[in-house]
Tab-separated table of N, CA, C and O in Angstrom:
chain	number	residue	atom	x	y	z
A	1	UNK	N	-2.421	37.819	-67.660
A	1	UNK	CA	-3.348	37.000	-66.891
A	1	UNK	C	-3.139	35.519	-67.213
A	1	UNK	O	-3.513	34.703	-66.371
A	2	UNK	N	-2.600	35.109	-68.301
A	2	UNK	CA	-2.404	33.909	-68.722
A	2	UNK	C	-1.278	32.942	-68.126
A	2	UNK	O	-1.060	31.776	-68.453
A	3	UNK	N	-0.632	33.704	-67.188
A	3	UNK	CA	0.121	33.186	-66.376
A	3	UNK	C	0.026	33.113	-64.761
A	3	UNK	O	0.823	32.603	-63.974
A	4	UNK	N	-1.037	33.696	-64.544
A	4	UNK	CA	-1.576	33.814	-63.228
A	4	UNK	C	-1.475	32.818	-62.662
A	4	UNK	O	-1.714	31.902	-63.450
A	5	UNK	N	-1.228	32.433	-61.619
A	5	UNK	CA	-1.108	30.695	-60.697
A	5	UNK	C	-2.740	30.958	-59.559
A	5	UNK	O	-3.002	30.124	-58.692
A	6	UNK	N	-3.416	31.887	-59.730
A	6	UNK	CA	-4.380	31.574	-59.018
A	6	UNK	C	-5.925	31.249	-59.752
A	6	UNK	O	-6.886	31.909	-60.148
A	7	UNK	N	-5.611	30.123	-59.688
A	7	UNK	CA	-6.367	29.228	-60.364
A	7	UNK	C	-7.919	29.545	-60.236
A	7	UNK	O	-8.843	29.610	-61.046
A	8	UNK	N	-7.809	29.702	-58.969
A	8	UNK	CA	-9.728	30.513	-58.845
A	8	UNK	C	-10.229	31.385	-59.061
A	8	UNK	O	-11.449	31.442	-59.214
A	9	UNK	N	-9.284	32.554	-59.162
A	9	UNK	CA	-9.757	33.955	-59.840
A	9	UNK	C	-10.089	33.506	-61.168
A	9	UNK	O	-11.287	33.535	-61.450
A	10	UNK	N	-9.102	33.007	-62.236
A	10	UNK	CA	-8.822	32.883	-63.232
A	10	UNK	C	-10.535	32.013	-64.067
A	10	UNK	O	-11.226	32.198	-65.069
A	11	UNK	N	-10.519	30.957	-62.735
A	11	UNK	CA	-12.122	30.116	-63.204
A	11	UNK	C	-12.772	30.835	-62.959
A	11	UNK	O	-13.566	30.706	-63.891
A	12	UNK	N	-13.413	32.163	-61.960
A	12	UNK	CA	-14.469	32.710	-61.849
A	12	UNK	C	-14.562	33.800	-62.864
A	12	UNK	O	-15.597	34.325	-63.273
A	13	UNK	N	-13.311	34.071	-63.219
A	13	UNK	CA	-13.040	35.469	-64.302
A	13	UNK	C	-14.053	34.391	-66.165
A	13	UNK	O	-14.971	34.536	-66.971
A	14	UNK	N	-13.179	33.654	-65.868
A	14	UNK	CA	-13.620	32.660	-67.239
A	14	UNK	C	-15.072	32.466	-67.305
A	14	UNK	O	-15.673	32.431	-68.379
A	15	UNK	N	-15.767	32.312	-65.903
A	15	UNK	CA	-17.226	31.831	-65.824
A	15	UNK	C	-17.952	32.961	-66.360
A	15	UNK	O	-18.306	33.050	-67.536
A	16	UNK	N	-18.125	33.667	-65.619
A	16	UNK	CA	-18.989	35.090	-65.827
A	16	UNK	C	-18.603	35.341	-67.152
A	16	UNK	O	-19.312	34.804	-68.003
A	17	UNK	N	-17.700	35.993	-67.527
A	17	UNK	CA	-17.201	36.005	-69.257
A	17	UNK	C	-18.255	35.029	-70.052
A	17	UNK	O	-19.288	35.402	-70.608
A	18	UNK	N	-17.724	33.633	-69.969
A	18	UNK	CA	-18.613	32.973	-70.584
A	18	UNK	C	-19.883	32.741	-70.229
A	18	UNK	O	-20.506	31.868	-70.834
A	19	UNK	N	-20.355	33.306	-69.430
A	19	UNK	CA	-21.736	33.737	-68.798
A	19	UNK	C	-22.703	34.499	-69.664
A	19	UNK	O	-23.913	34.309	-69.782
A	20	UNK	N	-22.020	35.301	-70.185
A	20	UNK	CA	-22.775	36.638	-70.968
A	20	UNK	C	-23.471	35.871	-72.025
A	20	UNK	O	-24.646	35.525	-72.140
A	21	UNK	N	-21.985	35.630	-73.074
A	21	UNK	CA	-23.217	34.936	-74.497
A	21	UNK	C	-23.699	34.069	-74.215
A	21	UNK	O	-24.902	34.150	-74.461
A	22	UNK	N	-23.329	32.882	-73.648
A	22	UNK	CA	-24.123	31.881	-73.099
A	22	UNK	C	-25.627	31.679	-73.231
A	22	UNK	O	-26.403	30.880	-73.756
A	23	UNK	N	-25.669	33.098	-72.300
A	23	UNK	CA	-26.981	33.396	-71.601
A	23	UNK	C	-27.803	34.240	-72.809
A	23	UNK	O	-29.034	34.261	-72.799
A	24	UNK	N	-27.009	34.949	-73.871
A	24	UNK	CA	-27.758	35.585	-74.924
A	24	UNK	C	-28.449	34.491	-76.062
A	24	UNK	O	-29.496	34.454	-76.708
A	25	UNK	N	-27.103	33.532	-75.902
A	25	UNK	CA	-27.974	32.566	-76.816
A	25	UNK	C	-29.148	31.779	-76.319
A	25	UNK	O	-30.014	31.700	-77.190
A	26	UNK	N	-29.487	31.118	-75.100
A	26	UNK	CA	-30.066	30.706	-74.594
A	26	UNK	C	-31.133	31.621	-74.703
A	26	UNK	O	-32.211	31.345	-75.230
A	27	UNK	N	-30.769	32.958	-74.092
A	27	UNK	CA	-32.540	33.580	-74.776
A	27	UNK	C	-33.066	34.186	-75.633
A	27	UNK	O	-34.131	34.802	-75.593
A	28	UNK	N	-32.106	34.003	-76.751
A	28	UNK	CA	-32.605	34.314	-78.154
A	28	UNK	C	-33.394	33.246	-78.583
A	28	UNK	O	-34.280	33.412	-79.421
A	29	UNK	N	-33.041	31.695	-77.861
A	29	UNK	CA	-33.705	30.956	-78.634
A	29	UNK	C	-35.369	30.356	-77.934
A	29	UNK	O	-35.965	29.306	-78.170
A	30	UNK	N	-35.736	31.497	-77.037
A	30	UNK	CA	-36.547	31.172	-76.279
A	30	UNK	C	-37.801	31.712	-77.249
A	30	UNK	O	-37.462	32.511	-78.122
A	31	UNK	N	-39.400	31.304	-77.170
A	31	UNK	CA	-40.008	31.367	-77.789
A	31	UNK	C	-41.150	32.696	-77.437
A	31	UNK	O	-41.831	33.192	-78.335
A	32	UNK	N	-41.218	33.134	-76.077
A	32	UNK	CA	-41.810	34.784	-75.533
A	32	UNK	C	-40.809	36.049	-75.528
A	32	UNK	O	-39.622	35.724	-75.559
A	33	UNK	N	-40.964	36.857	-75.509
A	33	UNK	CA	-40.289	38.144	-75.279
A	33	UNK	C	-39.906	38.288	-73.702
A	33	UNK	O	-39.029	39.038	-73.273
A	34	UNK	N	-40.749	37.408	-72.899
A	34	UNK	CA	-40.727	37.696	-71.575
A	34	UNK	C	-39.368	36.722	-71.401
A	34	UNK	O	-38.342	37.145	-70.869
A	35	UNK	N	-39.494	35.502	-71.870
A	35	UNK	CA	-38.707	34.457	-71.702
A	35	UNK	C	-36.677	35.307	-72.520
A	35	UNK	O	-35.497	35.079	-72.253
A	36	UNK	N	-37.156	35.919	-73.164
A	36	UNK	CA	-35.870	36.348	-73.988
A	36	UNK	C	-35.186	37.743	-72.844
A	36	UNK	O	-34.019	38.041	-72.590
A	37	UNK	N	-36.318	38.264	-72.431
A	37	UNK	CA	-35.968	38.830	-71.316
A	37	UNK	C	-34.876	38.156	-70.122
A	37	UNK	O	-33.751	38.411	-69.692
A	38	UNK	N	-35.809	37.283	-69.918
A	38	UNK	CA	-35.292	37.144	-68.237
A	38	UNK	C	-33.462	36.296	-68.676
A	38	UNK	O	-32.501	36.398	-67.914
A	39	UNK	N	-33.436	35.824	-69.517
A	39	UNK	CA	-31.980	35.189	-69.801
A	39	UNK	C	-30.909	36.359	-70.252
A	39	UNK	O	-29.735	36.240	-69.902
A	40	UNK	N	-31.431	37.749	-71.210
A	40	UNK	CA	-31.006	38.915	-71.258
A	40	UNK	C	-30.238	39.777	-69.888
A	40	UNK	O	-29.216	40.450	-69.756
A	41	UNK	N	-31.536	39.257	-68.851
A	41	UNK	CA	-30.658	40.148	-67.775
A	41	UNK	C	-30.013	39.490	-66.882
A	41	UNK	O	-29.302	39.910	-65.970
A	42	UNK	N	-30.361	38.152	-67.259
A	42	UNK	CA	-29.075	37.341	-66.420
A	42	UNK	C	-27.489	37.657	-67.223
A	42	UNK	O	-26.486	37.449	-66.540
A	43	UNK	N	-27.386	37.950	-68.071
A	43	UNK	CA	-26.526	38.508	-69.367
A	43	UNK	C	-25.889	39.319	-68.784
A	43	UNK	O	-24.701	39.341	-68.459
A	44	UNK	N	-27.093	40.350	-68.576
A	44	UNK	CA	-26.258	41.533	-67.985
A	44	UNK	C	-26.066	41.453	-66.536
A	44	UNK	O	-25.415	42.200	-65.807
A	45	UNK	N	-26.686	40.511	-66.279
A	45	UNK	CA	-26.227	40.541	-64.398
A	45	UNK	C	-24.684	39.474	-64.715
A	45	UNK	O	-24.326	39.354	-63.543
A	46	UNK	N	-24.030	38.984	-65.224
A	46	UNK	CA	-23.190	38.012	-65.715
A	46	UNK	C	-21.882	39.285	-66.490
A	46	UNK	O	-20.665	39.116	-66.413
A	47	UNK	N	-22.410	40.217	-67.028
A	47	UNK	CA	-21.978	41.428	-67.288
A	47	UNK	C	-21.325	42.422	-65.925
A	47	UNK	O	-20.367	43.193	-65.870
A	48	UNK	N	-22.077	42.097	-65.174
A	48	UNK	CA	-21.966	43.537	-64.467
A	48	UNK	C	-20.587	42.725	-62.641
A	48	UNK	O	-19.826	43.305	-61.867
A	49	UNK	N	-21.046	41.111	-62.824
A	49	UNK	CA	-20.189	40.543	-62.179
A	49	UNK	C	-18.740	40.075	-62.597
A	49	UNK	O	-17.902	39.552	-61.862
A	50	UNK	N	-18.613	40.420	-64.131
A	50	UNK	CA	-17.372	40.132	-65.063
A	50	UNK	C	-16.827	41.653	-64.463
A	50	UNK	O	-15.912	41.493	-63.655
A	51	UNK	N	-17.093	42.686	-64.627
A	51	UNK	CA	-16.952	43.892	-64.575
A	51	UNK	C	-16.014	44.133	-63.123
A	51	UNK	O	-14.978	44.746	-62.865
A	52	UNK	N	-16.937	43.336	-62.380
A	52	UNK	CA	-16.683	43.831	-60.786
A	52	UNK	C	-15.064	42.587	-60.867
A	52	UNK	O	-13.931	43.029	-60.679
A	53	UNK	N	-15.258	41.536	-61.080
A	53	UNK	CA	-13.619	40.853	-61.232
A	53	UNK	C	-12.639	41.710	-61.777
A	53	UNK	O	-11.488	41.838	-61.359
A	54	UNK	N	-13.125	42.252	-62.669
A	54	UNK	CA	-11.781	43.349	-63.663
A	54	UNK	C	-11.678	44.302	-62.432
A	54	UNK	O	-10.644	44.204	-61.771
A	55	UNK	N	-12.374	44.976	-62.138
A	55	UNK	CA	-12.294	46.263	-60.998
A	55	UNK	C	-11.182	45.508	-59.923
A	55	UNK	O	-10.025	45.924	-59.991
A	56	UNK	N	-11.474	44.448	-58.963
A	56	UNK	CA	-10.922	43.917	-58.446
A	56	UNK	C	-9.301	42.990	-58.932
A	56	UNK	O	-8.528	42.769	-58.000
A	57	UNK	N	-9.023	42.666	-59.889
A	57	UNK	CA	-8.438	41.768	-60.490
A	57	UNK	C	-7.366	43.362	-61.119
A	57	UNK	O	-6.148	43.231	-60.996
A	58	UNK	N	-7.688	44.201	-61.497
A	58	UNK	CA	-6.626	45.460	-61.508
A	58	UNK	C	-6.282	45.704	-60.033
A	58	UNK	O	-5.071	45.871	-59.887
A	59	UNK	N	-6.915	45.767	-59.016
A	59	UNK	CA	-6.762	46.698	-57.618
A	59	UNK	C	-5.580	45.523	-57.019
A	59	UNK	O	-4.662	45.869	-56.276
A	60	UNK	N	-5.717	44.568	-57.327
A	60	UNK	CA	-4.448	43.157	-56.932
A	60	UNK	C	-3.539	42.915	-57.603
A	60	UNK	O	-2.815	41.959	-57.324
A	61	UNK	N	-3.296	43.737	-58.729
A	61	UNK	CA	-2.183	43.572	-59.765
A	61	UNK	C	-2.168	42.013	-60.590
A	61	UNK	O	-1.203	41.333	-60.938
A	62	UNK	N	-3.631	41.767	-60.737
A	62	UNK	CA	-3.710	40.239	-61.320
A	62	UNK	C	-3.869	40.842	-62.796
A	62	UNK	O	-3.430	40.078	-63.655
A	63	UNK	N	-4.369	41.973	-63.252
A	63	UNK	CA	-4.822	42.251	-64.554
A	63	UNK	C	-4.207	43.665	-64.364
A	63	UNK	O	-4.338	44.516	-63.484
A	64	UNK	N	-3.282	43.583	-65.848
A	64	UNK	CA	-2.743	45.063	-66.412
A	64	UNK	C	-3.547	45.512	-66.050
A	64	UNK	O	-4.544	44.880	-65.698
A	65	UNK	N	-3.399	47.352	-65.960
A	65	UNK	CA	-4.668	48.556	-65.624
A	65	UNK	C	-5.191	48.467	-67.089
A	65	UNK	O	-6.222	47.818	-67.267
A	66	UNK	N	-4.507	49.129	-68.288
A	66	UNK	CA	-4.386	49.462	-69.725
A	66	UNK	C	-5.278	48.103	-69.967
A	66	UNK	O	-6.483	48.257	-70.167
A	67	UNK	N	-4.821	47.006	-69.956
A	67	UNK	CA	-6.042	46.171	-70.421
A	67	UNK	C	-7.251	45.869	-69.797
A	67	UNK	O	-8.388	45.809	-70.266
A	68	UNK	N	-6.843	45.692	-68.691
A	68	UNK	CA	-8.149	45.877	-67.618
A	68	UNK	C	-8.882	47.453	-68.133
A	68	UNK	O	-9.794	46.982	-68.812
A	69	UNK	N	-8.979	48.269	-68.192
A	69	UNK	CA	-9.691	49.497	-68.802
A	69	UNK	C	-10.382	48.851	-70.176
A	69	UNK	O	-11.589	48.993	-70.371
A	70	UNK	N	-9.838	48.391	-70.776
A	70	UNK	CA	-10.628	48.237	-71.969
A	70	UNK	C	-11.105	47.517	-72.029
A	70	UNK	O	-11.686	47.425	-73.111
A	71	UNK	N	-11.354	46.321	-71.005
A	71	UNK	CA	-12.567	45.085	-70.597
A	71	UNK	C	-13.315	45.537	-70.184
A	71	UNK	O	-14.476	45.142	-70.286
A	72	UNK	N	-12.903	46.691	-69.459
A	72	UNK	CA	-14.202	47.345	-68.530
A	72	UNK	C	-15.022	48.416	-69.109
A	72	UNK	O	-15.931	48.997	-68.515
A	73	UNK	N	-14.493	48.713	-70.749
A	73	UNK	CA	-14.989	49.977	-71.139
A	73	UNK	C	-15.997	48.442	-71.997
A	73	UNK	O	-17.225	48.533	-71.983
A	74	UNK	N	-15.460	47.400	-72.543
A	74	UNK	CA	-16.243	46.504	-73.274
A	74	UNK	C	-17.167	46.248	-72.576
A	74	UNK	O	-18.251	46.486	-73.108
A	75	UNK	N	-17.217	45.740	-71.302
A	75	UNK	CA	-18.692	45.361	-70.574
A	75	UNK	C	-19.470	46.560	-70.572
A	75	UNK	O	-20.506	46.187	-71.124
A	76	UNK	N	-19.583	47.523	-70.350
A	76	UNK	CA	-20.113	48.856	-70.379
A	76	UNK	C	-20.943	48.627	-71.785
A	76	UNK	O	-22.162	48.460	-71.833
A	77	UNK	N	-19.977	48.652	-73.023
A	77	UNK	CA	-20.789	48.824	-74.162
A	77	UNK	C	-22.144	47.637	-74.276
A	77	UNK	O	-23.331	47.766	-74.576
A	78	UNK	N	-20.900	45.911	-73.689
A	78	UNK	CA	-22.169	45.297	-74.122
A	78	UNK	C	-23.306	45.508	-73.001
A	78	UNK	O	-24.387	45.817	-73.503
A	79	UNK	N	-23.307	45.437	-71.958
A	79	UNK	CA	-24.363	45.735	-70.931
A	79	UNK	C	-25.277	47.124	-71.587
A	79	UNK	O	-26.378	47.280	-71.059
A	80	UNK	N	-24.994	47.863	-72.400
A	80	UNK	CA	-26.076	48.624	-72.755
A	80	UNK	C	-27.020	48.745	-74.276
A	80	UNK	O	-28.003	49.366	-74.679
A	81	UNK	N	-26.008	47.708	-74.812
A	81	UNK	CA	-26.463	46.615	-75.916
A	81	UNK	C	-27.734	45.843	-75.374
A	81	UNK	O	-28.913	45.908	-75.724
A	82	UNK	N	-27.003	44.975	-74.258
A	82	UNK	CA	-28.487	44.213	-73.766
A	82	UNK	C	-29.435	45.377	-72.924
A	82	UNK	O	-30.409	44.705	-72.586
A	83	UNK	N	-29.578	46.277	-72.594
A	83	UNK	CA	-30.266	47.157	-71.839
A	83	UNK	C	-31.162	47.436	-73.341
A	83	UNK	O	-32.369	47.219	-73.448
A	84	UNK	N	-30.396	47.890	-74.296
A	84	UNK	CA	-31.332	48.426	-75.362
A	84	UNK	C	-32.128	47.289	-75.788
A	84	UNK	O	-33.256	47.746	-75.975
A	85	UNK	N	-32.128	46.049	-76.037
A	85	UNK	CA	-32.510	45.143	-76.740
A	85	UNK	C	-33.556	44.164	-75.671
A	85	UNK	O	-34.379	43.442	-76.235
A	86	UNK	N	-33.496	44.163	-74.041
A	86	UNK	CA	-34.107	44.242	-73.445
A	86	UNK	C	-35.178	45.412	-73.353
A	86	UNK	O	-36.281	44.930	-73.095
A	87	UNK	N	-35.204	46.557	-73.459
A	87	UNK	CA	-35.743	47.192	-73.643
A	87	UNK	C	-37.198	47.452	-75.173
A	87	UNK	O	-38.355	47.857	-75.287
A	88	UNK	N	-36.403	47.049	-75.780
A	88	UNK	CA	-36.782	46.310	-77.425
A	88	UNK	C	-37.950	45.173	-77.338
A	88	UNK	O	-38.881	45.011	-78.127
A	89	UNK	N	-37.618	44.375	-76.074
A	89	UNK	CA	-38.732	43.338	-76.120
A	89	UNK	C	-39.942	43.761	-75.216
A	89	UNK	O	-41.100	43.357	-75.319
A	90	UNK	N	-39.459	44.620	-74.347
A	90	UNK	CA	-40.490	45.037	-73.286
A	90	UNK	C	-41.494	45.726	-74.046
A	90	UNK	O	-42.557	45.945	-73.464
A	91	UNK	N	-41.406	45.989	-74.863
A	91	UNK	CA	-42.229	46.531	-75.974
A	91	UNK	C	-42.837	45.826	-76.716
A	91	UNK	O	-43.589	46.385	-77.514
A	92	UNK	N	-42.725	44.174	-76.730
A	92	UNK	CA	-43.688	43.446	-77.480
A	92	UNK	C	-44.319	42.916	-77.072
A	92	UNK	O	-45.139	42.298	-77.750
């Protein structure tokens, strides 16, 4: 992927990626549970649109399958990381 010449996949692939923690730190450092929430599932909505680039970005031969699989098995894990930990606050 590091040689890819299409410059816009490559920025939207980068965004969302850096979308996720971004957005975890931002609402870890928020001061409600509600507030730690709503930046959580922008996380995982930032998660679940990284996901859909890999799906797409293999189907165009922009991303190995073999590595593309294991980005996509990683968003999976963290998206249910934040599901649990969202879940965690809905409770306080």
């Amino acid at each position: 992927m590091r040689d890819l010449r299409d410059f816009g996949f490559k920025d939207q692939i980068t965004r969302s990626g850096l979308s996720v923690p971004s957005n975890i730190a931002e609402g870890m450092t928020r001061g409600t549970p509600k507030d730690k929430r709503h930046f959580l599932l922008i996380a995982k909505g930032s998660c679940a649109e990284l996901r859909t680039q890999i799906y797409i970005g293999i189907d165009i031969g922009y991303i190995d399958k073999a590595c593309g699989n294991r980005w996509l098995q990683e968003t999976h894990e963290v998206a249910a990381m934040l599901s649990g930990l969202i879940g965690k606050l809905a409770n306080e």
